[in-house]
XYZ file of N, CA, C and O in Angstrom:
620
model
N -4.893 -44.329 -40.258
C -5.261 -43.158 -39.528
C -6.717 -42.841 -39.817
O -7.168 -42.921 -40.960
N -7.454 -42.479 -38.762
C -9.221 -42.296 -39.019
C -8.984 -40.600 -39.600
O -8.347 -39.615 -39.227
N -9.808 -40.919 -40.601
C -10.004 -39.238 -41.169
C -10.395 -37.920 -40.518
O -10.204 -36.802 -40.997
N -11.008 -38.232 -39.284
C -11.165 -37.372 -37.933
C -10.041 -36.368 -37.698
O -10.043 -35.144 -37.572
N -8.953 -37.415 -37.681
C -7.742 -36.629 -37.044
C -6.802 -36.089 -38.210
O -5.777 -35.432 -38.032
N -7.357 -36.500 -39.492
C -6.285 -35.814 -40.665
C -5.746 -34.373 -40.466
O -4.618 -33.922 -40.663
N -6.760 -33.847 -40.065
C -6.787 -31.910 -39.862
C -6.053 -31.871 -39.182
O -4.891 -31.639 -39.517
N -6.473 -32.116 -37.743
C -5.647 -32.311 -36.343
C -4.266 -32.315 -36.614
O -3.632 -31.289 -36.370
N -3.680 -33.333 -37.095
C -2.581 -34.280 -36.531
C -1.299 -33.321 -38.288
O -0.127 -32.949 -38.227
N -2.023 -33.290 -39.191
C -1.394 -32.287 -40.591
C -2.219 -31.206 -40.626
O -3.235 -31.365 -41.303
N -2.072 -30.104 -40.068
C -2.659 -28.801 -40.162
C -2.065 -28.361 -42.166
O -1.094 -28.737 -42.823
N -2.886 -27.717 -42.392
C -2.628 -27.210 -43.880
C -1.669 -26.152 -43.921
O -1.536 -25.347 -43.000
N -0.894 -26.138 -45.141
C 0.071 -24.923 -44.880
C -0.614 -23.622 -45.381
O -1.311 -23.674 -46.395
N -0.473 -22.676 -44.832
C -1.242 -21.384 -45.322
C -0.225 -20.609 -46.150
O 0.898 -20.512 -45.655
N -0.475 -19.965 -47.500
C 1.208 -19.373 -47.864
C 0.429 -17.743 -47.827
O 0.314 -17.175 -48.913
N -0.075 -17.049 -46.590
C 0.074 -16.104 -46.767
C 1.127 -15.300 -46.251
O 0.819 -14.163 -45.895
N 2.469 -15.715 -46.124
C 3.501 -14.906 -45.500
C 3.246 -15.112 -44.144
O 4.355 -15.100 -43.608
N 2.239 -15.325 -43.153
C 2.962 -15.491 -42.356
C 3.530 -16.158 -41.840
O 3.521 -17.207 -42.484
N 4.448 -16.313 -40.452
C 5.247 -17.385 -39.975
C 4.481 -18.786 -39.038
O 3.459 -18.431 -38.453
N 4.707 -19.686 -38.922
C 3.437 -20.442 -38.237
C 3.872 -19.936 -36.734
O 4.973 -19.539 -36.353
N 2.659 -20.079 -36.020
C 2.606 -20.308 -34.347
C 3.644 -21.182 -33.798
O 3.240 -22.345 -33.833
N 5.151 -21.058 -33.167
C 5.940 -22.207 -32.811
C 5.849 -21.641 -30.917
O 6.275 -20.511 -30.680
N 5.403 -22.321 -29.963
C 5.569 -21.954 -28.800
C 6.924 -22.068 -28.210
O 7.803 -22.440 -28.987
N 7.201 -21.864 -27.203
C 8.537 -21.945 -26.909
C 8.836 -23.211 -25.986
O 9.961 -23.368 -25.511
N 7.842 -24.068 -25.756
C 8.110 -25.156 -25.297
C 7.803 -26.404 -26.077
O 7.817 -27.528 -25.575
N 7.534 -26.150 -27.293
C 7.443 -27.259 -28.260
C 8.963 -27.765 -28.675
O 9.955 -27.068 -28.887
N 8.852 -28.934 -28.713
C 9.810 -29.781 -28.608
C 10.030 -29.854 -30.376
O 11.059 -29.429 -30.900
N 9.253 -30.269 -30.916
C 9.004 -30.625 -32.217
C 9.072 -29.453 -33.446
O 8.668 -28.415 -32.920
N 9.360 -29.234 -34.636
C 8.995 -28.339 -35.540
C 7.586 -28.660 -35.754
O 6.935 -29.446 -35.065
N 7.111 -27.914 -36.882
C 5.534 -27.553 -37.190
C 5.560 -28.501 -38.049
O 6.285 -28.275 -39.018
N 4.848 -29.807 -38.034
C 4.533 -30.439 -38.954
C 3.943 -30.317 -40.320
O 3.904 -31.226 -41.149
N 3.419 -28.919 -40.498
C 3.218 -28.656 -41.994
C 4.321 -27.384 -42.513
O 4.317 -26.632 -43.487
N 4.875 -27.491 -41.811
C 6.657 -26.733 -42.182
C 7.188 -27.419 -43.277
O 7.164 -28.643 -43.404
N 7.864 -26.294 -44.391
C 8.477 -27.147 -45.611
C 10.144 -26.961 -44.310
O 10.721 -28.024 -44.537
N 10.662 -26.508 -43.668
C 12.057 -26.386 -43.212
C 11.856 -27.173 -42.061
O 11.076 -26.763 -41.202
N 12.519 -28.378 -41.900
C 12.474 -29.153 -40.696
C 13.116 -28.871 -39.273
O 13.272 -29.707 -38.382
N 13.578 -27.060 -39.221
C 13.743 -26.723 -38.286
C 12.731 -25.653 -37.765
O 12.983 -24.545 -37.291
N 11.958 -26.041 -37.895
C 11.025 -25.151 -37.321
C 10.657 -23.785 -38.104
O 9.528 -23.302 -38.013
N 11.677 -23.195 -38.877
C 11.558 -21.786 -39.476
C 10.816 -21.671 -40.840
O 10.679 -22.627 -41.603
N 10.539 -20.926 -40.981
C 9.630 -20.915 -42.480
C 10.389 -20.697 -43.797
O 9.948 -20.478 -44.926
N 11.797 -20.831 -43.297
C 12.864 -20.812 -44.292
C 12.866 -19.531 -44.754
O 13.135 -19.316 -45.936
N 12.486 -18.244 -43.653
C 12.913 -16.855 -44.335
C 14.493 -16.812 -43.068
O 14.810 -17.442 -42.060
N 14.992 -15.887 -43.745
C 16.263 -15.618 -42.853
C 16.333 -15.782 -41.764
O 15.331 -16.314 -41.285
N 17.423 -15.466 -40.823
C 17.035 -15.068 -39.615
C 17.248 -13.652 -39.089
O 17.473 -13.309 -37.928
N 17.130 -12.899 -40.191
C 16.929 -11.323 -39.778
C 15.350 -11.247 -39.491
O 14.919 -10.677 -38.489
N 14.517 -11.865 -40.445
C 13.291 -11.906 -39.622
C 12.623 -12.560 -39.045
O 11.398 -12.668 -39.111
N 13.621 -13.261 -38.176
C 13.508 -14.281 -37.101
C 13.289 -12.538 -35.811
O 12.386 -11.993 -35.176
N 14.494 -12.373 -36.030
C 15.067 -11.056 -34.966
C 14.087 -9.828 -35.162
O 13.928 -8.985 -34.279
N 13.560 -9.798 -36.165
C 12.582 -8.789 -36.189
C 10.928 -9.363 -35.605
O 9.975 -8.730 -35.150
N 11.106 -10.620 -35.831
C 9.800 -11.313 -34.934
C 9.855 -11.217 -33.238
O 8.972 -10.832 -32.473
N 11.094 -11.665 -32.966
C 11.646 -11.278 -31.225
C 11.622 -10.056 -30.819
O 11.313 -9.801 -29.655
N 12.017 -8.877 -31.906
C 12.198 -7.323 -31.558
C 10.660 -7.116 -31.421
O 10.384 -6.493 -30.396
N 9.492 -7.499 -32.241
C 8.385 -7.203 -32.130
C 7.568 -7.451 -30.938
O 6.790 -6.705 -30.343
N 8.075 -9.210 -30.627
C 7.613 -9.546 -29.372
C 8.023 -8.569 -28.132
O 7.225 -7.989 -27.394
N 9.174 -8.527 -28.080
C 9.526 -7.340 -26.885
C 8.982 -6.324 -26.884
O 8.529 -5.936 -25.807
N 8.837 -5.625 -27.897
C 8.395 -4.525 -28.069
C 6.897 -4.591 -27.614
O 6.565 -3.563 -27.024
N 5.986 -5.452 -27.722
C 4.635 -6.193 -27.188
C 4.400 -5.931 -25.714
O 3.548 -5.347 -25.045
N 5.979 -6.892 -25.400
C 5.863 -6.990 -24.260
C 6.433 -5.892 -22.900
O 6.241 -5.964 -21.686
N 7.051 -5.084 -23.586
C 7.315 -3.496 -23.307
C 6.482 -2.843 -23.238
O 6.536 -1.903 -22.445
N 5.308 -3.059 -24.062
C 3.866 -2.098 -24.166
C 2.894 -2.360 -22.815
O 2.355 -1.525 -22.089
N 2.865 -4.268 -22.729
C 2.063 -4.595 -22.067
C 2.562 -4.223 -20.555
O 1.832 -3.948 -19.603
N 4.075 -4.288 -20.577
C 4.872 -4.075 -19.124
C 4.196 -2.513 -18.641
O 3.745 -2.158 -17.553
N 4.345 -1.750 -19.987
C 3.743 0.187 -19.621
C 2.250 -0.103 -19.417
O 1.717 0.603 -18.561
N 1.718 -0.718 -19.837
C -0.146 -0.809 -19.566
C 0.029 -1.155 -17.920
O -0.240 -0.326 -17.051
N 0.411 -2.202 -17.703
C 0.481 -3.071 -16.406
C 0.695 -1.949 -15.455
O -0.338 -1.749 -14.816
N 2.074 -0.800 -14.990
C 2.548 -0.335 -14.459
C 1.385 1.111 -14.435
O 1.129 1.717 -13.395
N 0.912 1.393 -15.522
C -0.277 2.540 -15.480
C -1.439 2.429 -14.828
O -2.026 3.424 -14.402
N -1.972 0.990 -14.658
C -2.799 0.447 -14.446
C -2.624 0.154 -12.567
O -3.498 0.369 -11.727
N -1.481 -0.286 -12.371
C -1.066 -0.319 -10.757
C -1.010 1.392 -10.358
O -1.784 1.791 -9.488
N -0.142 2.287 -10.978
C -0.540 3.292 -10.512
C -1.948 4.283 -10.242
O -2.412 5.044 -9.393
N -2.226 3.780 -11.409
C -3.813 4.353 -10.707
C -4.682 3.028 -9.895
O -5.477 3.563 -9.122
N -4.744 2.194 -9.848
C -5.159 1.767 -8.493
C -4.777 2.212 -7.313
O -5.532 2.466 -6.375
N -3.075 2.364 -7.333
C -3.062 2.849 -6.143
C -3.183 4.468 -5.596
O -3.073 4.928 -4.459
N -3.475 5.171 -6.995
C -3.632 6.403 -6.656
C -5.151 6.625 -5.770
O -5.439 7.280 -4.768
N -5.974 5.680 -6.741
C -7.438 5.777 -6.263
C -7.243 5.408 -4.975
O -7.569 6.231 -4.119
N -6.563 3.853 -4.455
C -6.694 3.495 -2.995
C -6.254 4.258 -2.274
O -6.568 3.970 -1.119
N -5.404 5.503 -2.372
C -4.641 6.197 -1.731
C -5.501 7.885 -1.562
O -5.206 8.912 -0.950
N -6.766 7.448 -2.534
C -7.515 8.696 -2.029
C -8.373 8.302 -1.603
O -8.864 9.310 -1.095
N -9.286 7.186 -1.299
C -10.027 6.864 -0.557
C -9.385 6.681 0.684
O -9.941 7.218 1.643
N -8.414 6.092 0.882
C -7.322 5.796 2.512
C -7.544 7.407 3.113
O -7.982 7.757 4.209
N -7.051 8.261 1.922
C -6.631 9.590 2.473
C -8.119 10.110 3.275
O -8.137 10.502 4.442
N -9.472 10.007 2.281
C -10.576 10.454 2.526
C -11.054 9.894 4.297
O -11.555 10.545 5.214
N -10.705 8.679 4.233
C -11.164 8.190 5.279
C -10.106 8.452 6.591
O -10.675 8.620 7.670
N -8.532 8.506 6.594
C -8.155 8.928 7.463
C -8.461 10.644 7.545
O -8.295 11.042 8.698
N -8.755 11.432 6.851
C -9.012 12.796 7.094
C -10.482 12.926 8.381
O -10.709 13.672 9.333
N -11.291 11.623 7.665
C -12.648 11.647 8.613
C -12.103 11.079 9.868
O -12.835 11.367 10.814
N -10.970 10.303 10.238
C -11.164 9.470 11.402
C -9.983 11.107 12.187
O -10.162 11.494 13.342
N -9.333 11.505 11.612
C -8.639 12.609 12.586
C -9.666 13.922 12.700
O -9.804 14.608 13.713
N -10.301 14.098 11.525
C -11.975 15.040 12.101
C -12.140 14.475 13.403
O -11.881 15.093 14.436
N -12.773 12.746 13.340
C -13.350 12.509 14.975
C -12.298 12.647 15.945
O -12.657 13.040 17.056
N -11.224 12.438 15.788
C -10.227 11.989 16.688
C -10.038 13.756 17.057
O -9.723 13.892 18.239
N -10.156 15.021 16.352
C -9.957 16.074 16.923
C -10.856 16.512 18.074
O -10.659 17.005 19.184
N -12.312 15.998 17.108
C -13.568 16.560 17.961
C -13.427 16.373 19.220
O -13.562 17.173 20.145
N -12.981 14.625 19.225
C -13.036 13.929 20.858
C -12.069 14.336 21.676
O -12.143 14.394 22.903
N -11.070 14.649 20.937
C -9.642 15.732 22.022
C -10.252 17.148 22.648
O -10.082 17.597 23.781
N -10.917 17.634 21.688
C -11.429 19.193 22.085
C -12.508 18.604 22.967
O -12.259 19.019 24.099
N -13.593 17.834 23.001
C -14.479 17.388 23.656
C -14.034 17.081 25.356
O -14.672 17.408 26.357
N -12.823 16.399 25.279
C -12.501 15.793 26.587
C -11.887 17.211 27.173
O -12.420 17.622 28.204
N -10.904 17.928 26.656
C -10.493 18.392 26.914
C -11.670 19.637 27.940
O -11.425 20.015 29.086
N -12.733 19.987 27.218
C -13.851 20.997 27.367
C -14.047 20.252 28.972
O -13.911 20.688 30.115
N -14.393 19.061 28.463
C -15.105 18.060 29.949
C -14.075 18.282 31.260
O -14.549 18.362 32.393
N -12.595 18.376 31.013
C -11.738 18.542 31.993
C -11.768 19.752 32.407
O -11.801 19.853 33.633
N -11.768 21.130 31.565
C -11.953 22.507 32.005
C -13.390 22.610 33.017
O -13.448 23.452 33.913
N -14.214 21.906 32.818
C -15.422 21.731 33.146
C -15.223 21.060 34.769
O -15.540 21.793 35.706
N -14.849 20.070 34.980
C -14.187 19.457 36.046
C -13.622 20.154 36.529
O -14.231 20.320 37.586
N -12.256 21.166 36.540
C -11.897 21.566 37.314
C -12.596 22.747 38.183
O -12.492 23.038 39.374
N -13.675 23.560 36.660
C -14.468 24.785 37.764
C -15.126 23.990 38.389
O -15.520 24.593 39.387
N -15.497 22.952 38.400
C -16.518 22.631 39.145
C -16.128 21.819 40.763
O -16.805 21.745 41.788
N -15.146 21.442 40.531
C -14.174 21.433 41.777
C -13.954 22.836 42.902
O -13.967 23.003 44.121
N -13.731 23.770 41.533
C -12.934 25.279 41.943
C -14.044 25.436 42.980
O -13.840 25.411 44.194
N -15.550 25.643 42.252
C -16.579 25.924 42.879
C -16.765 25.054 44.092
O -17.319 25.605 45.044
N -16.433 23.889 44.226
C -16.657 23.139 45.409
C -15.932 23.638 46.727
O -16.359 24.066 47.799
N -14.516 23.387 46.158
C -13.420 24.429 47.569
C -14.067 25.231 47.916
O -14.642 25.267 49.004
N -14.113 26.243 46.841
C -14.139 27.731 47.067
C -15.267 28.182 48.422
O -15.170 29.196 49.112
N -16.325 27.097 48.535
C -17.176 26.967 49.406
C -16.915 26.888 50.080
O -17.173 27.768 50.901
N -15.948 25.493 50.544
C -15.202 25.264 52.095
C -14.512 25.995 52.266
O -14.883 26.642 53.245
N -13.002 26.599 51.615
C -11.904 27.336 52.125
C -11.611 28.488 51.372
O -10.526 29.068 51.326
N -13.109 28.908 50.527
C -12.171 30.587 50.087
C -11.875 30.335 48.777
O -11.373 29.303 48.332
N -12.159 31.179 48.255
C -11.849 30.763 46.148
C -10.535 31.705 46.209
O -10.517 32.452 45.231
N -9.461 31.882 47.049
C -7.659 31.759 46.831
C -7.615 30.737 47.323
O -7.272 30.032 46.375
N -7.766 29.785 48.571
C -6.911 28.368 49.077
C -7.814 27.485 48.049
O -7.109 26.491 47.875
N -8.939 27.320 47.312
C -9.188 26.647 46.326
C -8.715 27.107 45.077
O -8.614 26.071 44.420
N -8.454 27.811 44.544
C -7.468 27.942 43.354
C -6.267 27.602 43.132
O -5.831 27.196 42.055
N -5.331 27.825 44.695
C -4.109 27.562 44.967
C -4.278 25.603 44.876
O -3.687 24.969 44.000
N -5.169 24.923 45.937
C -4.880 23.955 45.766
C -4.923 23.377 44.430
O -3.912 22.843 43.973
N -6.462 23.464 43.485
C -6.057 23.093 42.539
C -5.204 23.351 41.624
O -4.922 22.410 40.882
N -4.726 24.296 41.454
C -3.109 24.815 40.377
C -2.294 23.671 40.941
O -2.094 22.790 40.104
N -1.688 23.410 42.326
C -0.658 22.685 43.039
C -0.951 21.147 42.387
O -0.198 20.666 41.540
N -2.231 20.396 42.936
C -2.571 19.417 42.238
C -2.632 19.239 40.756
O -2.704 18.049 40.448
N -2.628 19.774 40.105
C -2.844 19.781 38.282
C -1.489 19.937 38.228
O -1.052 19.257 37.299
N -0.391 20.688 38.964
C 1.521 20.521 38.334
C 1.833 19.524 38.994
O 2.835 18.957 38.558
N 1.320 19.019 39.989
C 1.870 17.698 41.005
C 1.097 16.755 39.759
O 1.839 16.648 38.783
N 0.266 16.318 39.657
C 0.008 15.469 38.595
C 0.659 15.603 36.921
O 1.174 14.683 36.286
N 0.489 16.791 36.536
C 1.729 17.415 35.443
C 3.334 17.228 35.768
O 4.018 17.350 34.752
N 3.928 17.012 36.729
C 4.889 16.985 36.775
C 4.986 15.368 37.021
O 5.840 15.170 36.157
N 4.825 14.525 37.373
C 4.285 13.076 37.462
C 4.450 12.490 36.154
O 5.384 11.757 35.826
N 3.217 12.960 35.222
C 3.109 12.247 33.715
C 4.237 12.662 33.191
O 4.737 11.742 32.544
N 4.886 13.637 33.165
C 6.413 13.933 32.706
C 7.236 13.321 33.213
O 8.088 13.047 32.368
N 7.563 12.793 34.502
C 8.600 12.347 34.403
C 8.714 10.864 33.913
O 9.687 10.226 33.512
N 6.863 10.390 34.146
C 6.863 8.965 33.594
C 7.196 9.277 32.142
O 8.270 8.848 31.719
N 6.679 9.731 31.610
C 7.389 9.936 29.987
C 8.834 10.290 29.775
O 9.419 9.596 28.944
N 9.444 11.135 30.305
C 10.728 11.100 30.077
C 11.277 10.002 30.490
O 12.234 9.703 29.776
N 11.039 9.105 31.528
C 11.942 7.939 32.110
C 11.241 6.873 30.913
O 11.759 5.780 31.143
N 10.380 6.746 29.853
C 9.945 5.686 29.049
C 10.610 6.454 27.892
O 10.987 5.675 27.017
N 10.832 7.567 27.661
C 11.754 7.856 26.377
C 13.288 7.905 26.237
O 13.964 8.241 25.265
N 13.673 7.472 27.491
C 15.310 7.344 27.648
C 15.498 6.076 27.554
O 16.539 5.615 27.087
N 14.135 5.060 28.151
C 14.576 3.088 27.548
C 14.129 2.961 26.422
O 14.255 1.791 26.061
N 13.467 3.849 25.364
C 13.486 3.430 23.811
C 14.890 3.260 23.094
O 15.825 3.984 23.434
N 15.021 2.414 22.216
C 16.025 1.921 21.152
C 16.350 3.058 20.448
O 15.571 3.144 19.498
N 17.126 3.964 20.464
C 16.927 5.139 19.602
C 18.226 4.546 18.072
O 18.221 4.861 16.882
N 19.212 3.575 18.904
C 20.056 3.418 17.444
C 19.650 1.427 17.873
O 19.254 1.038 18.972
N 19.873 0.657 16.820
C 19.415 -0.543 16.512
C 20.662 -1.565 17.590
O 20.421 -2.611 18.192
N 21.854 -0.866 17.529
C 22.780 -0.857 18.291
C 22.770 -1.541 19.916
O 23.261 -2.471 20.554
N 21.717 -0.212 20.094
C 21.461 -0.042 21.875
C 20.556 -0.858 22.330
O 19.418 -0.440 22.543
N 20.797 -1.764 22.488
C 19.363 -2.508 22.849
C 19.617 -3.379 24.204
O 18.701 -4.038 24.695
Protein backbone atom coordinates (compact mmCIF):
# COMPACT_ATOMS: atom_id res chain seq x y z
CA UNK A 1 0.00 0.00 0.00
CA UNK A 2 1.63 3.61 -1.00
CA UNK A 3 1.79 5.71 2.19
CA UNK A 4 -0.44 8.40 0.42
CA UNK A 5 -3.43 6.48 1.11
CA UNK A 6 -2.55 5.19 4.78
CA UNK A 7 -4.78 8.19 6.24
CA UNK A 8 -7.37 7.78 3.60
CA UNK A 9 -8.08 4.20 3.48
CA UNK A 10 -7.39 3.78 8.08
CA UNK A 11 -8.72 7.01 9.39
CA UNK A 12 -7.34 7.26 13.18
CA UNK A 13 -9.56 6.49 16.00
CA UNK A 14 -10.36 9.63 17.99
CA UNK A 15 -11.36 8.56 21.79
CA UNK A 16 -13.05 11.70 22.48
CA UNK A 17 -16.51 10.14 23.13
CA UNK A 18 -17.77 10.79 20.22
CA UNK A 19 -19.58 8.36 17.93
CA UNK A 20 -17.93 8.12 14.34
CA UNK A 21 -19.85 9.60 11.18
CA UNK A 22 -21.78 6.20 9.83
CA UNK A 23 -24.10 7.43 6.77
CA UNK A 24 -27.03 5.59 6.13
CA UNK A 25 -26.06 4.19 2.94
CA UNK A 26 -22.77 2.78 3.85
CA UNK A 27 -22.67 -0.66 3.34
CA UNK A 28 -19.57 -1.30 5.43
CA UNK A 29 -18.76 -0.51 9.30
CA UNK A 30 -16.10 2.26 10.07
CA UNK A 31 -12.92 0.83 9.51
CA UNK A 32 -11.23 2.34 12.51
CA UNK A 33 -14.20 0.95 14.71
CA UNK A 34 -13.02 -1.35 17.63
CA UNK A 35 -17.02 -3.08 17.20
CA UNK A 36 -17.33 -4.64 13.79
CA UNK A 37 -20.82 -3.58 13.66
CA UNK A 38 -20.59 -0.36 13.06
CA UNK A 39 -21.38 0.94 16.79
CA UNK A 40 -18.86 2.35 19.07
CA UNK A 41 -19.78 -0.37 21.43
CA UNK A 42 -21.86 2.09 23.73
CA UNK A 43 -25.41 0.66 24.22
CA UNK A 44 -28.12 1.07 22.24
CA UNK A 45 -29.92 3.49 24.47
CA UNK A 46 -27.52 5.87 23.01
CA UNK A 47 -27.92 4.70 19.76
CA UNK A 48 -31.83 6.00 20.38
CA UNK A 49 -30.79 9.05 21.93
CA UNK A 50 -28.54 9.79 18.75
CA UNK A 51 -31.91 9.16 16.41
CA UNK A 52 -34.11 11.18 19.07
CA UNK A 53 -31.54 14.00 18.52
CA UNK A 54 -31.50 13.64 14.84
CA UNK A 55 -35.31 14.10 14.70
CA UNK A 56 -35.39 16.49 16.91
CA UNK A 57 -32.78 18.42 14.24
CA UNK A 58 -34.86 17.58 11.86
CA UNK A 59 -38.14 18.89 13.51
CA UNK A 60 -36.28 22.19 14.02
CA UNK A 61 -35.15 22.37 10.47
CA UNK A 62 -38.88 21.18 9.27
CA UNK A 63 -40.14 24.62 11.76
CA UNK A 64 -37.31 26.92 10.08
CA UNK A 65 -38.40 25.64 6.52
CA UNK A 66 -42.25 26.21 7.14
CA UNK A 67 -41.45 29.94 8.79
CA UNK A 68 -39.45 30.71 6.09
CA UNK A 69 -42.31 29.65 3.28
CA UNK A 70 -44.67 31.59 5.30
CA UNK A 71 -43.14 34.68 5.14
CA UNK A 72 -42.30 34.49 1.58
CA UNK A 73 -45.55 34.06 0.96
CA UNK A 74 -46.76 36.64 3.22
CA UNK A 75 -44.38 39.17 1.51
CA UNK A 76 -45.59 37.81 -2.11
CA UNK A 77 -49.01 38.24 -0.98
CA UNK A 78 -48.41 41.91 -0.13
CA UNK A 79 -46.82 42.92 -3.00
CA UNK A 80 -49.74 40.83 -5.24
CA UNK A 81 -52.12 42.71 -2.86
CA UNK A 82 -50.23 46.22 -3.50
CA UNK A 83 -50.34 45.77 -7.08
CA UNK A 84 -53.86 44.41 -7.52
CA UNK A 85 -55.15 47.43 -5.27
CA UNK A 86 -53.27 49.72 -8.10
CA UNK A 87 -54.70 47.79 -11.09
CA UNK A 88 -58.58 48.12 -9.52
CA UNK A 89 -57.55 52.06 -8.69
CA UNK A 90 -57.12 52.05 -12.73
CA UNK A 91 -59.76 49.72 -13.49
CA UNK A 92 -62.21 52.15 -11.27
CA UNK A 93 -60.92 55.37 -12.80
CA UNK A 94 -61.60 53.88 -16.39
CA UNK A 95 -65.29 52.71 -15.33
CA UNK A 96 -66.07 56.25 -13.90
CA UNK A 97 -64.23 57.70 -16.99
CA UNK A 98 -66.35 55.79 -19.62
CA UNK A 99 -69.11 56.00 -17.83
CA UNK A 100 -68.73 60.25 -17.63
CA UNK A 101 -67.99 59.84 -21.65
CA UNK A 102 -71.50 58.03 -22.02
CA UNK A 103 -73.46 60.70 -19.84
CA UNK A 104 -71.65 63.03 -22.12
CA UNK A 105 -72.94 61.24 -25.32
CA UNK A 106 -76.19 61.11 -24.46
CA UNK A 107 -76.60 65.16 -23.69
CA UNK A 108 -75.07 65.61 -26.56
CA UNK A 109 -77.43 63.61 -28.62
CA UNK A 110 -80.30 65.15 -26.22
CA UNK A 111 -79.01 68.47 -27.59
CA UNK A 112 -79.02 67.27 -31.15
CA UNK A 113 -82.95 66.09 -31.19
CA UNK A 114 -83.94 68.62 -29.12
CA UNK A 115 -83.12 70.87 -32.21
CA UNK A 116 -85.03 68.84 -34.72
CA UNK A 117 -88.12 67.69 -32.65
CA UNK A 118 -88.44 69.55 -29.29
CA UNK A 119 -86.36 68.64 -26.05
CA UNK A 120 -89.82 66.27 -24.85
CA UNK A 121 -89.84 64.00 -28.31
CA UNK A 122 -85.91 64.08 -27.80
CA UNK A 123 -85.84 63.02 -24.28
CA UNK A 124 -88.63 60.59 -24.82
CA UNK A 125 -86.76 59.04 -27.70
CA UNK A 126 -83.65 58.74 -26.02
CA UNK A 127 -85.03 57.19 -22.55
CA UNK A 128 -86.99 54.53 -25.14
CA UNK A 129 -83.64 53.74 -26.92
CA UNK A 130 -81.29 53.39 -23.72
CA UNK A 131 -84.34 50.60 -22.13
CA UNK A 132 -84.67 49.08 -25.71
CA UNK A 133 -80.93 48.59 -25.63
CA UNK A 134 -81.09 47.91 -21.60
CA UNK A 135 -83.57 45.54 -22.00
CA UNK A 136 -81.57 43.65 -24.93
CA UNK A 137 -78.17 43.27 -22.83
CA UNK A 138 -80.44 41.66 -20.17
CA UNK A 139 -81.95 39.36 -21.78
CA UNK A 140 -78.64 38.35 -23.56
CA UNK A 141 -77.30 37.86 -20.07
CA UNK A 142 -79.97 36.12 -18.55
CA UNK A 143 -80.27 33.61 -21.59
CA UNK A 144 -76.04 33.08 -21.06
CA UNK A 145 -76.66 32.57 -17.25
CA UNK A 146 -79.30 29.83 -17.54
CA UNK A 147 -76.57 27.67 -20.09
CA UNK A 148 -73.84 27.96 -17.31
CA UNK A 149 -72.98 24.58 -15.40
CA UNK A 150 -74.28 25.64 -12.12
CA UNK A 151 -73.96 21.78 -10.56
CA UNK A 152 -70.94 19.57 -12.28
CA UNK A 153 -73.87 17.20 -12.90
CA UNK A 154 -75.66 19.41 -15.57
CA UNK A 155 -73.69 19.61 -18.31
Amino acid sequence: MDNKTVGIENPPHSNDGAEPFNTPYSDSPNPGDPDSTGNSGSSNSSGDASIKGQINDLIADIRKLAEAEIEYYRIKLSVNLAATKTVLLLFSLAVITGITTIIALILGILLILSYYWGPVAATCLLTGGALLITTILMNMAITRARKLPLDENDQ
